[in-house]
Amino acid sequence: MNLINISPADLDAFLSVAETSSFRQAAQHLGISQPSVSARIQHLEAVLGVKLFDRTTRRVVITDAGQRLRGRVERMVVDMRNLVREFRDEAHLGRGRVVVGASPSVAAAFLPTVIAEFQRRRPGIEVVLVDDFFGQVLDRVTRGEVDLAVTPVVSRDETLLYDELLRDVYRLAVPEDHPLAQRDSVSVAEIPNANLMSMPPESAAWALVRRAFAQAGVEYAPSFQTRDAVTLISLVKQGVGVGLMTEMLSPVLDMSGVKMLSVHDADLTRSIGIVRARDRTPTPAAEAICSLLIETARRHPLGKGIAA
């Protein structure tokens, strides 16, 4: 049996005859000749190897095999109609799902506004946020676990596409009663390794800061590591140490009792952008949230000056 020889026209003819119990009425419904309907039914019976209708001069009766086929085809038609409706809804952004990966700082400081606005504009689309450190987020993009990621860009991979959104900068957070708090800026050499706190090696922050220290000829050997900026700031407030934290995060944290100092002799700027797989076509929902990310970034203080 070669199912490739069964056409939608054959199935349309079959359903019409099954519904009307008449080749003549089926032909009228389909807008074709009665011999054409008969030919399609004969072809379908020949391909399937079973009789679908018992025909007499006065009536047409569907066979048991025909009833079985009718049930399957009707379910198939319903499923196809539902699928077409889903595709149309997704194409017009009436429904869908988009999974966004992000580094923790971006997930906390930039994405909440974007996601809230997206849900207001597109209430039928589900947004899933997966926050993880830089390397893990990029792995998720490569594996197709997320549609896109919004993350610092430390190194480039030719299999990925990058669109820059923001440029953020790391500053040194110190307690207000710390000796360095009398200053507005410090040099890399003045940052005390003895009580310096940092994000862990798997973070984008570690790679960027370590490179800046190396360029200044200073060893980067933080005494504490934490995965959470809230923890870092809490430790700074208690006088446990000092830490490098991004300007982006400052507005969403309680910074009372903390002073932020610029580092004047090192480039601690990080680029944050949208990362997507080069070989994967984005869904309409993914394209829509990318457009909103770009739109929001252009209004953001850290996005000013970046070419559109």
PDB file of C-alpha atoms in Angstrom:
ATOM      1  CA  MET A   1       0.000   0.000   0.000  1.00  0.00           C
ATOM      2  CA  ASN A   2       1.393   3.377  -1.006  1.00  0.00           C
ATOM      3  CA  LEU A   3      -0.180   6.135   1.077  1.00  0.00           C
ATOM      4  CA  ILE A   4       1.560   8.715  -1.078  1.00  0.00           C
ATOM      5  CA  ASN A   5      -1.063   7.902  -3.776  1.00  0.00           C
ATOM      6  CA  ILE A   6      -3.878   9.050  -1.501  1.00  0.00           C
ATOM      7  CA  SER A   7      -4.612  12.708  -2.133  1.00  0.00           C
ATOM      8  CA  PRO A   8      -6.609  15.223  -0.051  1.00  0.00           C
ATOM      9  CA  ALA A   9      -9.089  15.290  -2.966  1.00  0.00           C
ATOM     10  CA  ASP A  10      -9.668  11.540  -2.549  1.00  0.00           C
ATOM     11  CA  LEU A  11     -10.378  11.988   1.145  1.00  0.00           C
ATOM     12  CA  ASP A  12     -12.657  14.981   0.514  1.00  0.00           C
ATOM     13  CA  ALA A  13     -14.697  12.891  -1.904  1.00  0.00           C
ATOM     14  CA  PHE A  14     -14.847  10.007   0.553  1.00  0.00           C
ATOM     15  CA  LEU A  15     -16.083  12.212   3.411  1.00  0.00           C
ATOM     16  CA  SER A  16     -18.680  13.903   1.221  1.00  0.00           C
ATOM     17  CA  VAL A  17     -20.120  10.565   0.061  1.00  0.00           C
ATOM     18  CA  ALA A  18     -20.054   9.251   3.645  1.00  0.00           C
ATOM     19  CA  GLU A  19     -21.927  12.318   4.909  1.00  0.00           C
ATOM     20  CA  THR A  20     -24.551  12.459   2.134  1.00  0.00           C
ATOM     21  CA  SER A  21     -24.833   8.736   1.237  1.00  0.00           C
ATOM     22  CA  SER A  22     -24.978   9.944  -2.354  1.00  0.00           C
ATOM     23  CA  PHE A  23     -22.403  10.303  -5.122  1.00  0.00           C
ATOM     24  CA  ARG A  24     -24.610  12.919  -6.794  1.00  0.00           C
ATOM     25  CA  GLN A  25     -24.968  15.104  -3.712  1.00  0.00           C
ATOM     26  CA  ALA A  26     -21.272  14.714  -2.935  1.00  0.00           C
ATOM     27  CA  ALA A  27     -20.453  15.942  -6.455  1.00  0.00           C
ATOM     28  CA  GLN A  28     -22.731  18.967  -5.994  1.00  0.00           C
ATOM     29  CA  HIS A  29     -21.130  19.742  -2.624  1.00  0.00           C
ATOM     30  CA  LEU A  30     -17.616  19.524  -4.057  1.00  0.00           C
ATOM     31  CA  GLY A  31     -18.444  21.351  -7.275  1.00  0.00           C
ATOM     32  CA  ILE A  32     -17.210  18.543  -9.514  1.00  0.00           C
ATOM     33  CA  SER A  33     -18.835  15.923 -11.739  1.00  0.00           C
ATOM     34  CA  GLN A  34     -20.311  12.697 -10.395  1.00  0.00           C
ATOM     35  CA  PRO A  35     -17.893  10.572 -12.475  1.00  0.00           C
ATOM     36  CA  SER A  36     -15.005  12.457 -10.846  1.00  0.00           C
ATOM     37  CA  VAL A  37     -16.324  11.537  -7.396  1.00  0.00           C
ATOM     38  CA  SER A  38     -16.697   7.910  -8.449  1.00  0.00           C
ATOM     39  CA  ALA A  39     -13.157   7.896  -9.849  1.00  0.00           C
ATOM     40  CA  ARG A  40     -11.719   9.266  -6.607  1.00  0.00           C
ATOM     41  CA  ILE A  41     -13.554   6.676  -4.509  1.00  0.00           C
ATOM     42  CA  GLN A  42     -12.456   3.868  -6.827  1.00  0.00           C
ATOM     43  CA  HIS A  43      -8.864   5.085  -6.615  1.00  0.00           C
ATOM     44  CA  LEU A  44      -9.023   5.232  -2.804  1.00  0.00           C
ATOM     45  CA  GLU A  45     -10.485   1.714  -2.630  1.00  0.00           C
ATOM     46  CA  ALA A  46      -7.790   0.414  -4.976  1.00  0.00           C
ATOM     47  CA  VAL A  47      -4.988   1.944  -2.903  1.00  0.00           C
ATOM     48  CA  LEU A  48      -6.436   0.702   0.409  1.00  0.00           C
ATOM     49  CA  GLY A  49      -7.452  -2.694  -0.939  1.00  0.00           C
ATOM     50  CA  VAL A  50     -10.894  -2.592   0.705  1.00  0.00           C
ATOM     51  CA  LYS A  51     -14.416  -1.661  -0.323  1.00  0.00           C
ATOM     52  CA  LEU A  52     -15.601   1.569   1.284  1.00  0.00           C
ATOM     53  CA  PHE A  53     -19.212   1.722   0.006  1.00  0.00           C
ATOM     54  CA  ASP A  54     -21.805  -0.781  -1.096  1.00  0.00           C
ATOM     55  CA  ARG A  55     -23.574   0.744  -4.101  1.00  0.00           C
ATOM     56  CA  THR A  56     -26.974  -0.106  -5.484  1.00  0.00           C
ATOM     57  CA  THR A  57     -29.082   1.742  -7.996  1.00  0.00           C
ATOM     58  CA  ARG A  58     -31.075   3.257  -5.154  1.00  0.00           C
ATOM     59  CA  ARG A  59     -28.647   3.932  -2.316  1.00  0.00           C
ATOM     60  CA  VAL A  60     -25.069   4.050  -1.092  1.00  0.00           C
ATOM     61  CA  VAL A  61     -24.171   2.339   2.191  1.00  0.00           C
ATOM     62  CA  ILE A  62     -20.836   2.783   3.917  1.00  0.00           C
ATOM     63  CA  THR A  63     -19.039  -0.472   4.803  1.00  0.00           C
ATOM     64  CA  ASP A  64     -17.406  -1.363   8.114  1.00  0.00           C
ATOM     65  CA  ALA A  65     -14.028  -0.524   6.588  1.00  0.00           C
ATOM     66  CA  GLY A  66     -15.467   2.774   5.403  1.00  0.00           C
ATOM     67  CA  GLN A  67     -16.702   3.571   8.916  1.00  0.00           C
ATOM     68  CA  ARG A  68     -13.243   2.897  10.322  1.00  0.00           C
ATOM     69  CA  LEU A  69     -11.655   5.135   7.721  1.00  0.00           C
ATOM     70  CA  ARG A  70     -14.254   7.856   8.274  1.00  0.00           C
ATOM     71  CA  GLY A  71     -13.514   8.004  11.997  1.00  0.00           C
ATOM     72  CA  ARG A  72      -9.777   8.290  11.413  1.00  0.00           C
ATOM     73  CA  VAL A  73     -10.064  10.859   8.626  1.00  0.00           C
ATOM     74  CA  GLU A  74     -12.511  13.043  10.563  1.00  0.00           C
ATOM     75  CA  ARG A  75     -10.167  13.077  13.549  1.00  0.00           C
ATOM     76  CA  MET A  76      -7.285  13.885  11.224  1.00  0.00           C
ATOM     77  CA  VAL A  77      -9.220  16.769   9.682  1.00  0.00           C
ATOM     78  CA  VAL A  78     -10.092  18.162  13.108  1.00  0.00           C
ATOM     79  CA  ASP A  79      -6.465  17.866  14.229  1.00  0.00           C
ATOM     80  CA  MET A  80      -5.264  19.553  11.046  1.00  0.00           C
ATOM     81  CA  ARG A  81      -7.740  22.406  11.418  1.00  0.00           C
ATOM     82  CA  ASN A  82      -6.650  22.907  15.025  1.00  0.00           C
ATOM     83  CA  LEU A  83      -2.997  22.843  13.998  1.00  0.00           C
ATOM     84  CA  VAL A  84      -3.589  25.392  11.230  1.00  0.00           C
ATOM     85  CA  ARG A  85      -5.432  27.595  13.743  1.00  0.00           C
ATOM     86  CA  GLU A  86      -2.510  27.300  16.177  1.00  0.00           C
ATOM     87  CA  PHE A  87       0.001  28.232  13.480  1.00  0.00           C
ATOM     88  CA  ARG A  88      -2.083  31.225  12.448  1.00  0.00           C
ATOM     89  CA  ASP A  89      -2.464  32.343  16.056  1.00  0.00           C
ATOM     90  CA  GLU A  90       1.294  32.012  16.609  1.00  0.00           C
ATOM     91  CA  ALA A  91       2.078  33.885  13.392  1.00  0.00           C
ATOM     92  CA  HIS A  92      -0.186  36.736  14.541  1.00  0.00           C
ATOM     93  CA  LEU A  93       1.178  36.502  18.127  1.00  0.00           C
ATOM     94  CA  GLY A  94      -2.151  35.473  19.583  1.00  0.00           C
ATOM     95  CA  ARG A  95      -0.533  32.485  21.263  1.00  0.00           C
ATOM     96  CA  GLY A  96       2.863  30.859  21.628  1.00  0.00           C
ATOM     97  CA  ARG A  97       5.764  30.366  23.985  1.00  0.00           C
ATOM     98  CA  VAL A  98       9.224  31.892  24.194  1.00  0.00           C
ATOM     99  CA  VAL A  99      12.039  30.737  26.477  1.00  0.00           C
ATOM    100  CA  VAL A 100      14.584  33.418  27.380  1.00  0.00           C
ATOM    101  CA  GLY A 101      17.934  32.646  28.947  1.00  0.00           C
ATOM    102  CA  ALA A 102      19.768  35.329  30.913  1.00  0.00           C
ATOM    103  CA  SER A 103      22.659  35.932  33.244  1.00  0.00           C
ATOM    104  CA  PRO A 104      21.529  36.579  36.861  1.00  0.00           C
ATOM    105  CA  SER A 105      22.268  40.326  36.810  1.00  0.00           C
ATOM    106  CA  VAL A 106      20.407  40.857  33.535  1.00  0.00           C
ATOM    107  CA  ALA A 107      17.505  38.712  34.761  1.00  0.00           C
ATOM    108  CA  ALA A 108      17.235  40.832  37.908  1.00  0.00           C
ATOM    109  CA  ALA A 109      17.859  44.318  36.576  1.00  0.00           C
ATOM    110  CA  PHE A 110      16.779  44.553  32.937  1.00  0.00           C
ATOM    111  CA  LEU A 111      14.431  41.746  31.960  1.00  0.00           C
ATOM    112  CA  PRO A 112      11.593  42.238  34.493  1.00  0.00           C
ATOM    113  CA  THR A 113      10.518  45.469  32.780  1.00  0.00           C
ATOM    114  CA  VAL A 114      10.725  43.847  29.342  1.00  0.00           C
ATOM    115  CA  ILE A 115       8.783  40.734  30.367  1.00  0.00           C
ATOM    116  CA  ALA A 116       6.064  42.756  32.105  1.00  0.00           C
ATOM    117  CA  GLU A 117       5.585  44.944  29.020  1.00  0.00           C
ATOM    118  CA  PHE A 118       5.625  41.924  26.704  1.00  0.00           C
ATOM    119  CA  GLN A 119       2.933  40.174  28.727  1.00  0.00           C
ATOM    120  CA  ARG A 120       0.830  43.330  28.636  1.00  0.00           C
ATOM    121  CA  ARG A 121       1.138  43.542  24.838  1.00  0.00           C
ATOM    122  CA  ARG A 122       0.968  39.802  24.108  1.00  0.00           C
ATOM    123  CA  PRO A 123      -1.075  38.148  26.878  1.00  0.00           C
ATOM    124  CA  GLY A 124      -1.510  34.941  24.877  1.00  0.00           C
ATOM    125  CA  ILE A 125       2.223  34.205  24.740  1.00  0.00           C
ATOM    126  CA  GLU A 126       3.887  32.380  27.618  1.00  0.00           C
ATOM    127  CA  VAL A 127       7.299  33.721  28.605  1.00  0.00           C
ATOM    128  CA  VAL A 128       9.713  31.401  30.426  1.00  0.00           C
ATOM    129  CA  LEU A 129      12.853  32.868  32.006  1.00  0.00           C
ATOM    130  CA  VAL A 130      15.912  30.695  32.684  1.00  0.00           C
ATOM    131  CA  ASP A 131      18.730  32.496  34.487  1.00  0.00           C
ATOM    132  CA  ASP A 132      22.194  31.002  34.657  1.00  0.00           C
ATOM    133  CA  PHE A 133      25.819  32.047  34.387  1.00  0.00           C
ATOM    134  CA  PHE A 134      27.334  33.114  31.066  1.00  0.00           C
ATOM    135  CA  GLY A 135      28.769  29.789  29.875  1.00  0.00           C
ATOM    136  CA  GLN A 136      25.730  27.759  30.843  1.00  0.00           C
ATOM    137  CA  VAL A 137      23.370  30.231  29.180  1.00  0.00           C
ATOM    138  CA  LEU A 138      25.278  30.029  25.895  1.00  0.00           C
ATOM    139  CA  ASP A 139      25.225  26.233  26.097  1.00  0.00           C
ATOM    140  CA  ARG A 140      21.449  26.391  26.441  1.00  0.00           C
ATOM    141  CA  VAL A 141      21.243  28.522  23.284  1.00  0.00           C
ATOM    142  CA  THR A 142      23.425  26.055  21.373  1.00  0.00           C
ATOM    143  CA  ARG A 143      21.375  23.063  22.546  1.00  0.00           C
ATOM    144  CA  GLY A 144      18.095  24.783  21.696  1.00  0.00           C
ATOM    145  CA  GLU A 145      16.869  24.806  25.307  1.00  0.00           C
ATOM    146  CA  VAL A 146      16.183  28.550  25.062  1.00  0.00           C
ATOM    147  CA  ASP A 147      15.046  30.594  22.067  1.00  0.00           C
ATOM    148  CA  LEU A 148      17.518  33.348  22.866  1.00  0.00           C
ATOM    149  CA  ALA A 149      19.671  34.649  25.686  1.00  0.00           C
ATOM    150  CA  VAL A 150      20.320  38.122  27.060  1.00  0.00           C
ATOM    151  CA  THR A 151      23.756  37.975  28.598  1.00  0.00           C
ATOM    152  CA  PRO A 152      27.171  39.614  28.797  1.00  0.00           C
ATOM    153  CA  VAL A 153      29.288  38.809  25.758  1.00  0.00           C
ATOM    154  CA  VAL A 154      32.834  37.814  26.731  1.00  0.00           C
ATOM    155  CA  SER A 155      33.903  35.792  23.701  1.00  0.00           C
ATOM    156  CA  ARG A 156      32.448  35.193  20.257  1.00  0.00           C
ATOM    157  CA  ASP A 157      31.286  31.929  18.751  1.00  0.00           C
ATOM    158  CA  GLU A 158      30.715  31.753  14.985  1.00  0.00           C
ATOM    159  CA  THR A 159      27.678  29.516  15.488  1.00  0.00           C
ATOM    160  CA  LEU A 160      25.896  32.291  17.400  1.00  0.00           C
ATOM    161  CA  LEU A 161      24.440  35.671  16.431  1.00  0.00           C
ATOM    162  CA  TYR A 162      24.956  38.721  18.660  1.00  0.00           C
ATOM    163  CA  ASP A 163      23.012  41.977  18.903  1.00  0.00           C
ATOM    164  CA  GLU A 164      24.381  44.462  21.432  1.00  0.00           C
ATOM    165  CA  LEU A 165      21.819  46.061  23.746  1.00  0.00           C
ATOM    166  CA  LEU A 166      23.644  47.709  26.646  1.00  0.00           C
ATOM    167  CA  ARG A 167      27.088  48.616  27.936  1.00  0.00           C
ATOM    168  CA  ASP A 168      27.429  48.186  31.664  1.00  0.00           C
ATOM    169  CA  VAL A 169      30.413  48.904  33.913  1.00  0.00           C
ATOM    170  CA  TYR A 170      31.746  47.375  37.114  1.00  0.00           C
ATOM    171  CA  ARG A 171      32.383  49.659  40.076  1.00  0.00           C
ATOM    172  CA  LEU A 172      33.894  48.953  43.469  1.00  0.00           C
ATOM    173  CA  ALA A 173      31.356  48.727  46.283  1.00  0.00           C
ATOM    174  CA  VAL A 174      32.766  49.681  49.702  1.00  0.00           C
ATOM    175  CA  PRO A 175      31.174  50.425  53.091  1.00  0.00           C
ATOM    176  CA  GLU A 176      30.575  54.125  53.682  1.00  0.00           C
ATOM    177  CA  ASP A 177      33.044  54.082  56.601  1.00  0.00           C
ATOM    178  CA  HIS A 178      35.802  52.366  54.573  1.00  0.00           C
ATOM    179  CA  PRO A 179      38.995  54.441  54.045  1.00  0.00           C
ATOM    180  CA  LEU A 180      38.453  54.275  50.266  1.00  0.00           C
ATOM    181  CA  ALA A 181      34.969  55.779  50.647  1.00  0.00           C
ATOM    182  CA  GLN A 182      36.581  59.223  50.896  1.00  0.00           C
ATOM    183  CA  ARG A 183      37.470  58.862  47.205  1.00  0.00           C
ATOM    184  CA  ASP A 184      35.376  58.920  44.025  1.00  0.00           C
ATOM    185  CA  SER A 185      37.637  56.522  42.151  1.00  0.00           C
ATOM    186  CA  VAL A 186      40.430  54.041  42.746  1.00  0.00           C
ATOM    187  CA  SER A 187      43.113  52.290  40.724  1.00  0.00           C
ATOM    188  CA  VAL A 188      43.241  48.525  40.292  1.00  0.00           C
ATOM    189  CA  ALA A 189      46.347  48.380  42.488  1.00  0.00           C
ATOM    190  CA  GLU A 190      44.388  50.000  45.341  1.00  0.00           C
ATOM    191  CA  ILE A 191      41.688  47.349  45.395  1.00  0.00           C
ATOM    192  CA  PRO A 192      42.522  45.081  48.341  1.00  0.00           C
ATOM    193  CA  ASN A 193      42.689  41.422  47.357  1.00  0.00           C
ATOM    194  CA  ALA A 194      42.713  40.538  51.051  1.00  0.00           C
ATOM    195  CA  ASN A 195      38.993  41.129  51.430  1.00  0.00           C
ATOM    196  CA  LEU A 196      37.824  41.328  47.816  1.00  0.00           C
ATOM    197  CA  MET A 197      34.579  39.535  46.951  1.00  0.00           C
ATOM    198  CA  SER A 198      33.787  38.210  43.497  1.00  0.00           C
ATOM    199  CA  MET A 199      31.377  36.176  41.431  1.00  0.00           C
ATOM    200  CA  PRO A 200      32.599  32.596  40.773  1.00  0.00           C
ATOM    201  CA  PRO A 201      34.891  31.590  37.869  1.00  0.00           C
ATOM    202  CA  GLU A 202      31.984  30.353  35.731  1.00  0.00           C
ATOM    203  CA  SER A 203      30.516  33.865  35.610  1.00  0.00           C
ATOM    204  CA  ALA A 204      31.205  36.445  32.887  1.00  0.00           C
ATOM    205  CA  ALA A 205      32.258  38.867  35.654  1.00  0.00           C
ATOM    206  CA  TRP A 206      35.217  36.700  36.658  1.00  0.00           C
ATOM    207  CA  ALA A 207      36.679  36.614  33.140  1.00  0.00           C
ATOM    208  CA  LEU A 208      36.258  40.350  32.552  1.00  0.00           C
ATOM    209  CA  VAL A 209      37.669  41.474  35.914  1.00  0.00           C
ATOM    210  CA  ARG A 210      40.553  39.018  35.814  1.00  0.00           C
ATOM    211  CA  ARG A 211      41.552  40.288  32.376  1.00  0.00           C
ATOM    212  CA  ALA A 212      41.427  43.919  33.576  1.00  0.00           C
ATOM    213  CA  PHE A 213      43.614  43.106  36.581  1.00  0.00           C
ATOM    214  CA  ALA A 214      46.100  41.261  34.364  1.00  0.00           C
ATOM    215  CA  GLN A 215      46.347  44.221  31.994  1.00  0.00           C
ATOM    216  CA  ALA A 216      47.119  46.440  35.003  1.00  0.00           C
ATOM    217  CA  GLY A 217      49.785  43.998  36.173  1.00  0.00           C
ATOM    218  CA  VAL A 218      47.882  43.144  39.353  1.00  0.00           C
ATOM    219  CA  GLU A 219      47.072  39.639  40.564  1.00  0.00           C
ATOM    220  CA  TYR A 220      43.367  38.892  40.785  1.00  0.00           C
ATOM    221  CA  ALA A 221      42.915  36.748  43.898  1.00  0.00           C
ATOM    222  CA  PRO A 222      39.574  37.463  45.589  1.00  0.00           C
ATOM    223  CA  SER A 223      39.147  36.093  49.099  1.00  0.00           C
ATOM    224  CA  PHE A 224      35.390  35.450  48.828  1.00  0.00           C
ATOM    225  CA  GLN A 225      33.107  34.155  46.101  1.00  0.00           C
ATOM    226  CA  THR A 226      29.342  34.464  45.928  1.00  0.00           C
ATOM    227  CA  ARG A 227      26.823  33.666  43.211  1.00  0.00           C
ATOM    228  CA  ASP A 228      24.427  36.396  44.332  1.00  0.00           C
ATOM    229  CA  ALA A 229      24.827  40.189  44.138  1.00  0.00           C
ATOM    230  CA  VAL A 230      22.477  40.580  47.122  1.00  0.00           C
ATOM    231  CA  THR A 231      24.890  38.505  49.202  1.00  0.00           C
ATOM    232  CA  LEU A 232      27.830  40.567  47.981  1.00  0.00           C
ATOM    233  CA  ILE A 233      26.209  43.865  48.966  1.00  0.00           C
ATOM    234  CA  SER A 234      25.088  42.467  52.332  1.00  0.00           C
ATOM    235  CA  LEU A 235      28.663  41.433  53.102  1.00  0.00           C
ATOM    236  CA  VAL A 236      29.941  44.856  52.060  1.00  0.00           C
ATOM    237  CA  LYS A 237      27.450  46.531  54.398  1.00  0.00           C
ATOM    238  CA  GLN A 238      28.700  44.403  57.283  1.00  0.00           C
ATOM    239  CA  GLY A 239      32.283  45.410  56.574  1.00  0.00           C
ATOM    240  CA  VAL A 240      33.344  41.897  55.605  1.00  0.00           C
ATOM    241  CA  GLY A 241      34.954  43.121  52.417  1.00  0.00           C
ATOM    242  CA  VAL A 242      34.632  45.098  49.197  1.00  0.00           C
ATOM    243  CA  GLY A 243      33.280  43.898  45.873  1.00  0.00           C
ATOM    244  CA  LEU A 244      32.995  44.736  42.218  1.00  0.00           C
ATOM    245  CA  MET A 245      29.394  45.096  41.107  1.00  0.00           C
ATOM    246  CA  THR A 246      27.769  46.383  37.943  1.00  0.00           C
ATOM    247  CA  GLU A 247      26.118  49.752  37.600  1.00  0.00           C
ATOM    248  CA  MET A 248      23.058  47.987  36.189  1.00  0.00           C
ATOM    249  CA  LEU A 249      22.287  46.247  39.469  1.00  0.00           C
ATOM    250  CA  SER A 250      22.570  49.289  41.745  1.00  0.00           C
ATOM    251  CA  PRO A 251      18.979  50.562  41.189  1.00  0.00           C
ATOM    252  CA  VAL A 252      17.390  47.228  42.116  1.00  0.00           C
ATOM    253  CA  LEU A 253      19.366  46.655  45.344  1.00  0.00           C
ATOM    254  CA  ASP A 254      19.316  48.372  48.720  1.00  0.00           C
ATOM    255  CA  MET A 255      22.558  50.319  48.499  1.00  0.00           C
ATOM    256  CA  SER A 256      22.187  52.193  51.790  1.00  0.00           C
ATOM    257  CA  GLY A 257      25.497  52.233  53.635  1.00  0.00           C
ATOM    258  CA  VAL A 258      27.435  51.447  50.450  1.00  0.00           C
ATOM    259  CA  LYS A 259      29.453  53.728  48.199  1.00  0.00           C
ATOM    260  CA  MET A 260      30.272  52.874  44.582  1.00  0.00           C
ATOM    261  CA  LEU A 261      33.685  53.931  43.270  1.00  0.00           C
ATOM    262  CA  SER A 262      34.806  53.969  39.649  1.00  0.00           C
ATOM    263  CA  VAL A 263      38.045  52.207  38.707  1.00  0.00           C
ATOM    264  CA  HIS A 264      39.922  54.769  36.652  1.00  0.00           C
ATOM    265  CA  ASP A 265      42.800  52.723  35.219  1.00  0.00           C
ATOM    266  CA  ALA A 266      40.988  49.624  33.947  1.00  0.00           C
ATOM    267  CA  ASP A 267      38.327  48.936  31.360  1.00  0.00           C
ATOM    268  CA  LEU A 268      35.613  47.191  33.353  1.00  0.00           C
ATOM    269  CA  THR A 269      32.923  47.745  30.730  1.00  0.00           C
ATOM    270  CA  ARG A 270      30.871  44.769  29.664  1.00  0.00           C
ATOM    271  CA  SER A 271      28.708  44.419  26.567  1.00  0.00           C
ATOM    272  CA  ILE A 272      25.274  42.887  27.070  1.00  0.00           C
ATOM    273  CA  GLY A 273      23.367  41.595  24.104  1.00  0.00           C
ATOM    274  CA  ILE A 274      20.914  39.173  22.568  1.00  0.00           C
ATOM    275  CA  VAL A 275      22.469  35.838  21.631  1.00  0.00           C
ATOM    276  CA  ARG A 276      20.761  33.445  19.225  1.00  0.00           C
ATOM    277  CA  ALA A 277      21.726  30.315  17.311  1.00  0.00           C
ATOM    278  CA  ARG A 278      22.774  31.161  13.761  1.00  0.00           C
ATOM    279  CA  ASP A 279      21.258  28.013  12.269  1.00  0.00           C
ATOM    280  CA  ARG A 280      17.853  28.235  13.962  1.00  0.00           C
ATOM    281  CA  THR A 281      14.899  30.212  12.569  1.00  0.00           C
ATOM    282  CA  PRO A 282      13.310  32.268  15.373  1.00  0.00           C
ATOM    283  CA  THR A 283       9.642  31.797  16.150  1.00  0.00           C
ATOM    284  CA  PRO A 284       7.299  34.783  15.784  1.00  0.00           C
ATOM    285  CA  ALA A 285       7.196  35.038  19.593  1.00  0.00           C
ATOM    286  CA  ALA A 286      10.998  35.079  19.798  1.00  0.00           C
ATOM    287  CA  GLU A 287      11.196  37.762  17.104  1.00  0.00           C
ATOM    288  CA  ALA A 288       8.616  39.849  18.961  1.00  0.00           C
ATOM    289  CA  ILE A 289      10.443  39.756  22.289  1.00  0.00           C
ATOM    290  CA  CYS A 290      13.752  40.535  20.529  1.00  0.00           C
ATOM    291  CA  SER A 291      12.148  43.654  19.059  1.00  0.00           C
ATOM    292  CA  LEU A 292      10.927  44.698  22.493  1.00  0.00           C
ATOM    293  CA  LEU A 293      14.359  44.068  24.022  1.00  0.00           C
ATOM    294  CA  ILE A 294      15.927  46.379  21.448  1.00  0.00           C
ATOM    295  CA  GLU A 295      13.194  48.977  21.912  1.00  0.00           C
ATOM    296  CA  THR A 296      13.620  48.952  25.700  1.00  0.00           C
ATOM    297  CA  ALA A 297      17.416  49.060  25.519  1.00  0.00           C
ATOM    298  CA  ARG A 298      17.341  52.190  23.372  1.00  0.00           C
ATOM    299  CA  ARG A 299      15.510  54.000  26.172  1.00  0.00           C
ATOM    300  CA  HIS A 300      17.736  52.595  28.920  1.00  0.00           C
ATOM    301  CA  PRO A 301      20.546  54.818  30.311  1.00  0.00           C
ATOM    302  CA  LEU A 302      23.080  52.065  29.573  1.00  0.00           C
ATOM    303  CA  GLY A 303      21.811  51.704  26.025  1.00  0.00           C
ATOM    304  CA  LYS A 304      22.328  55.296  24.962  1.00  0.00           C
ATOM    305  CA  GLY A 305      25.035  55.775  22.386  1.00  0.00           C
ATOM    306  CA  ILE A 306      24.767  52.250  20.999  1.00  0.00           C
ATOM    307  CA  ALA A 307      24.086  52.241  17.269  1.00  0.00           C
ATOM    308  CA  ALA A 308      20.587  51.181  16.292  1.00  0.00           C
TER     309      ALA A 308
END
